[in-house]
mmCIF file of C-alpha atoms and ligand atoms in Angstrom:
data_model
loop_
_atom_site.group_PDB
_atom_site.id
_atom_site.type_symbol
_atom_site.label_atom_id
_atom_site.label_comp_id
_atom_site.label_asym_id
_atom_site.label_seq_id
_atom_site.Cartn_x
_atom_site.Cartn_y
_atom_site.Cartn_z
ATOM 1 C CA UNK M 1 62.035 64.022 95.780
ATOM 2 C CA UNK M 2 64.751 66.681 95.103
ATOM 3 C CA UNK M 3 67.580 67.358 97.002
ATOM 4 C CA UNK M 4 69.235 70.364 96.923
ATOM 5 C CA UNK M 5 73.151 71.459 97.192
ATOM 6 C CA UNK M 6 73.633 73.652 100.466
ATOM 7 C CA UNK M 7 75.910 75.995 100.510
ATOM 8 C CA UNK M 8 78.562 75.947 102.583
ATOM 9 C CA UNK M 9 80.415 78.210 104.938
ATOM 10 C CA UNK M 10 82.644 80.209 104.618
ATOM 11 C CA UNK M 11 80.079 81.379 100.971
ATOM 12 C CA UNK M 12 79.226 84.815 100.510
ATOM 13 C CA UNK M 13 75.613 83.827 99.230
ATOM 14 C CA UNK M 14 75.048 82.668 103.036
ATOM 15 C CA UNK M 15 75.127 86.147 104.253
ATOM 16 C CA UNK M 16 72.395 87.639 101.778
ATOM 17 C CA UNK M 17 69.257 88.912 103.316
ATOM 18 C CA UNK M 18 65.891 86.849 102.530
ATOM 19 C CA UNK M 19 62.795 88.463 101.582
ATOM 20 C CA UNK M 20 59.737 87.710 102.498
ATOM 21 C CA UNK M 21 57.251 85.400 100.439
ATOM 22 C CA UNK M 22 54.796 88.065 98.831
ATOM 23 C CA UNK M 23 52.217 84.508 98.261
ATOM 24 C CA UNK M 24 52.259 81.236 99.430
ATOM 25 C CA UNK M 25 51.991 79.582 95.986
ATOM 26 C CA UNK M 26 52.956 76.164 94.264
ATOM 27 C CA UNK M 27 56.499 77.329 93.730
ATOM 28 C CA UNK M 28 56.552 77.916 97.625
ATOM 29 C CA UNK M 29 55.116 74.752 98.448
ATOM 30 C CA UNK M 30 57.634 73.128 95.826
ATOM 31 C CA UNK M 31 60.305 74.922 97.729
ATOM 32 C CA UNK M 32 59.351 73.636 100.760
ATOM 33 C CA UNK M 33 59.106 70.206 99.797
ATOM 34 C CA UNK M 34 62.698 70.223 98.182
ATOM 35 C CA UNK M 35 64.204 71.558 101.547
ATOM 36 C CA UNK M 36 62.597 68.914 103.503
ATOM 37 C CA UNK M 37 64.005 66.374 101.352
ATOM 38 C CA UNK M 38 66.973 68.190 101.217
ATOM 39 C CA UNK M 39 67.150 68.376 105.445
ATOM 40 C CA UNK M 40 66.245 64.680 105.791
ATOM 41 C CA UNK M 41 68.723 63.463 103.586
ATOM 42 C CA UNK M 42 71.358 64.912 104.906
ATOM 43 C CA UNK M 43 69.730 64.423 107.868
ATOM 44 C CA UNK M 44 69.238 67.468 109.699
ATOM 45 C CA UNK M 45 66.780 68.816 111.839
ATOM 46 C CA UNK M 46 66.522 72.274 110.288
ATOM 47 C CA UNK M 47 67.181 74.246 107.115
ATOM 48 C CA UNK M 48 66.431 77.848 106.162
ATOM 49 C CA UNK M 49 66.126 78.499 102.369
ATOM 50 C CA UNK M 50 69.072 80.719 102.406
ATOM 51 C CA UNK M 51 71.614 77.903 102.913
ATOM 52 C CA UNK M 52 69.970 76.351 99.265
ATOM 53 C CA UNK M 53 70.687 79.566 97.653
ATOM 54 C CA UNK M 54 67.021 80.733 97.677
ATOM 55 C CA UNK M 55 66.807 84.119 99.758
ATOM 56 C CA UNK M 56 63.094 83.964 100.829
ATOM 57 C CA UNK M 57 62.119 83.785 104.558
ATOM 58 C CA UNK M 58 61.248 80.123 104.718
ATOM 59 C CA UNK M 59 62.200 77.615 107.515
ATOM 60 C CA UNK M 60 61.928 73.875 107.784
ATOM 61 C CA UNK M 61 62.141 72.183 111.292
ATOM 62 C CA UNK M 62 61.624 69.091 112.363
ATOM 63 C CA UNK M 63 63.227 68.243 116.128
ATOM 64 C CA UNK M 64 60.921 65.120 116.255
ATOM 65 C CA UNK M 65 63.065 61.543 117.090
ATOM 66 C CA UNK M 66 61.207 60.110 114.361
ATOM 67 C CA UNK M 67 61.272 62.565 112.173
ATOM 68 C CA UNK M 68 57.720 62.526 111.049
ATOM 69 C CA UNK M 69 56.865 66.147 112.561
ATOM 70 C CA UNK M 70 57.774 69.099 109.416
ATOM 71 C CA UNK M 71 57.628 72.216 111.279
ATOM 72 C CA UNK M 72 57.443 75.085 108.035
ATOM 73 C CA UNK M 73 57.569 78.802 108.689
ATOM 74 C CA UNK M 74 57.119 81.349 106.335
ATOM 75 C CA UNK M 75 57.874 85.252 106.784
ATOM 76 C CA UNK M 76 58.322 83.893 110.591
ATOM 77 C CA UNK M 77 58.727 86.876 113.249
ATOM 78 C CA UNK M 78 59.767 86.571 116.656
ATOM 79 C CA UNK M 79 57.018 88.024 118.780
ATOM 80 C CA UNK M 80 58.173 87.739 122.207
ATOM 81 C CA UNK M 81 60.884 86.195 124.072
ATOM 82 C CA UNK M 82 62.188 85.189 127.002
ATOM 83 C CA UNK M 83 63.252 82.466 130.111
ATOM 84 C CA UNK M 84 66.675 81.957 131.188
ATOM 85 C CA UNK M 85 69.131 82.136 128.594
ATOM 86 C CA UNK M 86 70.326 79.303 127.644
ATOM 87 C CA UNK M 87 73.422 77.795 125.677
ATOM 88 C CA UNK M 88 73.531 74.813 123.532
ATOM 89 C CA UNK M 89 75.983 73.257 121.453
ATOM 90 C CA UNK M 90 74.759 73.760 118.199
ATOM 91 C CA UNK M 91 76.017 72.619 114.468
ATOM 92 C CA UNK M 92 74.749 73.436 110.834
ATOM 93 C CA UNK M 93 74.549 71.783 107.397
ATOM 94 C CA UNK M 94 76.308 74.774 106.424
ATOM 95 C CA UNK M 95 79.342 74.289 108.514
ATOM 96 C CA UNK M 96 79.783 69.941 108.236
ATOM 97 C CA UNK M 97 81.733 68.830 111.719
ATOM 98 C CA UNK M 98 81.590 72.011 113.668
ATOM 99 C CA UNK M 99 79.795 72.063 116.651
ATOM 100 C CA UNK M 100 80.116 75.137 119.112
ATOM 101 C CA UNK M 101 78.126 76.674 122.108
ATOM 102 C CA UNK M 102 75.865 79.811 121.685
ATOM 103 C CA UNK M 103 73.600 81.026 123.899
ATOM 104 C CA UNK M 104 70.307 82.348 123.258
ATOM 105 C CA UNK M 105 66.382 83.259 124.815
ATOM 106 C CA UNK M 106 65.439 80.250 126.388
ATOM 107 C CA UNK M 107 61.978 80.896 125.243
ATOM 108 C CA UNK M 108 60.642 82.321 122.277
ATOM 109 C CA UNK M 109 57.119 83.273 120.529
ATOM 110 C CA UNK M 110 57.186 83.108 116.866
ATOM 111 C CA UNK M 111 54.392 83.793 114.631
ATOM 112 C CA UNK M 112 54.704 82.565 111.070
ATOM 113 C CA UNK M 113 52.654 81.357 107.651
ATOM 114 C CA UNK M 114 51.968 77.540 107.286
ATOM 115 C CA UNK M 115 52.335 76.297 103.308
ATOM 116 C CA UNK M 116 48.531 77.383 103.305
ATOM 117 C CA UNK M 117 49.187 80.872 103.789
ATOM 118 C CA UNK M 118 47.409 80.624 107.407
ATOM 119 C CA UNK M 119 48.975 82.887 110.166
ATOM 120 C CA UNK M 120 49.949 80.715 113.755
ATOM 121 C CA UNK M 121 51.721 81.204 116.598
ATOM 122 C CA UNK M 122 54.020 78.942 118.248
ATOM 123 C CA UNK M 123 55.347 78.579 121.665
ATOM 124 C CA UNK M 124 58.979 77.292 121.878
ATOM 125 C CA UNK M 125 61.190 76.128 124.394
ATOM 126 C CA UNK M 126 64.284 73.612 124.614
ATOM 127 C CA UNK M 127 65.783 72.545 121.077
ATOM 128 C CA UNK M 128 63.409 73.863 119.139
ATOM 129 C CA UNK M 129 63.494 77.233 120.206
ATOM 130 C CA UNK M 130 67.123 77.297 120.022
ATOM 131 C CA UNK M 131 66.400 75.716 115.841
ATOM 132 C CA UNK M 132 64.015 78.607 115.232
ATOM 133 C CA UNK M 133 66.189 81.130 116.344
ATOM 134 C CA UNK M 134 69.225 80.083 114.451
ATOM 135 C CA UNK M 135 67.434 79.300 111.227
ATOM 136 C CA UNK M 136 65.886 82.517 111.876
ATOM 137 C CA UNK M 137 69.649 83.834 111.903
ATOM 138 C CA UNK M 138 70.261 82.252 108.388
ATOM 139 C CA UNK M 139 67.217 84.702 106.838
ATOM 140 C CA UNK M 140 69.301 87.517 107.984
ATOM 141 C CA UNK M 141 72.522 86.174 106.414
ATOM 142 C CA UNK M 142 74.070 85.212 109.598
ATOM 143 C CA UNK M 143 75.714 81.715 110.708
ATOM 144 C CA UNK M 144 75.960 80.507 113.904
ATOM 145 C CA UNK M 145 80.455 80.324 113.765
ATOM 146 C CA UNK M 146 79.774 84.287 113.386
ATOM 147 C CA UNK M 147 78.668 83.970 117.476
ATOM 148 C CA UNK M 148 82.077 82.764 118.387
ATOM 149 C CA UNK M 149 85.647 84.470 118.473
ATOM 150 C CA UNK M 150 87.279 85.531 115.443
ATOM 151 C CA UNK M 151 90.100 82.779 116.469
ATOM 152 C CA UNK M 152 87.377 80.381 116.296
ATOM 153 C CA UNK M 153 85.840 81.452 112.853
ATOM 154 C CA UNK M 154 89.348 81.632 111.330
ATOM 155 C CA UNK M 155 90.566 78.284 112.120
ATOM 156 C CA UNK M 156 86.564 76.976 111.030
ATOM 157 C CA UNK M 157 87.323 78.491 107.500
ATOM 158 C CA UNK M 158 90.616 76.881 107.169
ATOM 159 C CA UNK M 159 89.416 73.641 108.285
ATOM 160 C CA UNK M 160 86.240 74.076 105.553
ATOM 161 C CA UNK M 161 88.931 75.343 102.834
ATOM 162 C CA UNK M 162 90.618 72.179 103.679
ATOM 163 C CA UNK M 163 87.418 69.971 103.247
ATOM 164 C CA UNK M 164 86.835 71.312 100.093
ATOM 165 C CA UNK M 165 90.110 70.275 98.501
ATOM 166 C CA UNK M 166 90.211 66.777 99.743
ATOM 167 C CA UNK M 167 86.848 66.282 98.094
ATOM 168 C CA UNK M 168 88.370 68.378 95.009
HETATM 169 C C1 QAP T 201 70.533 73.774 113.353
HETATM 170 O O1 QAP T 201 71.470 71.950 112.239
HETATM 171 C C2 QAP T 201 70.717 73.417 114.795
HETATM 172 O O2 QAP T 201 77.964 69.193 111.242
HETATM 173 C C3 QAP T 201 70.254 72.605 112.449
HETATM 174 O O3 QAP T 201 78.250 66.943 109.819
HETATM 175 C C4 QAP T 201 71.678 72.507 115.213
HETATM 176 O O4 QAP T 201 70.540 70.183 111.268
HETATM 177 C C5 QAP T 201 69.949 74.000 115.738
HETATM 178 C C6 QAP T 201 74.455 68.440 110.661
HETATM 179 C C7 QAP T 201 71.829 72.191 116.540
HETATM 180 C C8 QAP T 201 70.098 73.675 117.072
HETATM 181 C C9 QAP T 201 71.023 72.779 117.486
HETATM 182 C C10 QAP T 201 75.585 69.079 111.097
HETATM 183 C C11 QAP T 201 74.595 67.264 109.928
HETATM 184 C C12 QAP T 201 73.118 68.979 110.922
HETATM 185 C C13 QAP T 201 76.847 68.562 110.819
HETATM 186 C C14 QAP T 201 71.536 70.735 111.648
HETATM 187 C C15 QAP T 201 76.983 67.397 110.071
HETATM 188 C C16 QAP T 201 75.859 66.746 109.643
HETATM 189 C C17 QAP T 201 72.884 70.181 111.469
HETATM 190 CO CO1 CO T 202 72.436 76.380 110.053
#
């Protein structure tokens, strides 16, 4: 069990671009297993290696009630999308307290590596879609408060400067 620190908005390191994984290995599979601890401790339902300072494409998901239902996703591409738009109020481990609406496909199609290396496709819809496609963001150094006004991210990154110097 190994939990990692996650960054925290409004870092720099959060808007690197992640590589893809050349081989699913040990150290990937290690990887993965230190973000799911990391995302159930805190708990969350999804975490993409960027916010642990890691800048590989790898995802962990789990939208289950029980949480017993690790959804990984390596070098994951969106192959088609669609429905209705939709809009959710979403949050992020990244940004602690904020919650804010953004919309996005209402379905989506993404294709991905499992921690064997194995191709699959996936069907999404509902929360999950919505968790793949802003975890998805994170790969490509964008967080979701960068979807809302610039009134709205300024006042998010004085209330996270504050944060961080009541726990200083
Ligand atoms: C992304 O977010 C997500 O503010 C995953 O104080 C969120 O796991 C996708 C969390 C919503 C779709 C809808 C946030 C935990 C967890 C907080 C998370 C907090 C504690 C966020
Ligand atoms: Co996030």
């Amino acid at each position: 069990m190994a939990v990692l620190d996650i960054l925290r908005y409004p870092d720099a390191r959060l808007h690197k671009v992640a590589s893809p994984v050349a081989t699913v290995d040990d150290r990937i599979r290690r990887l993965v297993q230190d973000m799911a601890d990391t995302m159930y401790a805190a708990p969350g339902i999804g975490l993409a290696a960027t916010q642990v300072d890691v800048h590989e494409r790898v995802i962990v998901i789990d939208t289950s009630e029980t949480k017993d239902d690790l959804l990984v996703l390596i070098n994951p591409e969106i192959v088609a999308s669609g429905g209705e738009k939709k809009t959710y109020e979403e949050g992020c481990l990244s940004v602690p307290g904020i919650y804010d609406d953004v919309e996005r496909a209402g379905r989506i199609t993404v294709r991905a590596l499992d921690v064997r290396g194995e191709t699959f496709e996936l069907e999404a819809e509902g929360l999950l879609a919505v968790c793949i496609q802003h975890e998805m963001d994170h790969l490509q150094g964008k967080v979701f408060v960068q979807y809302l006004s610039r009134l709205k991210q300024s006042r998010i990154k004085s209330k996270m400067a504050k944060l961080d110097r009541q726990a200083a």
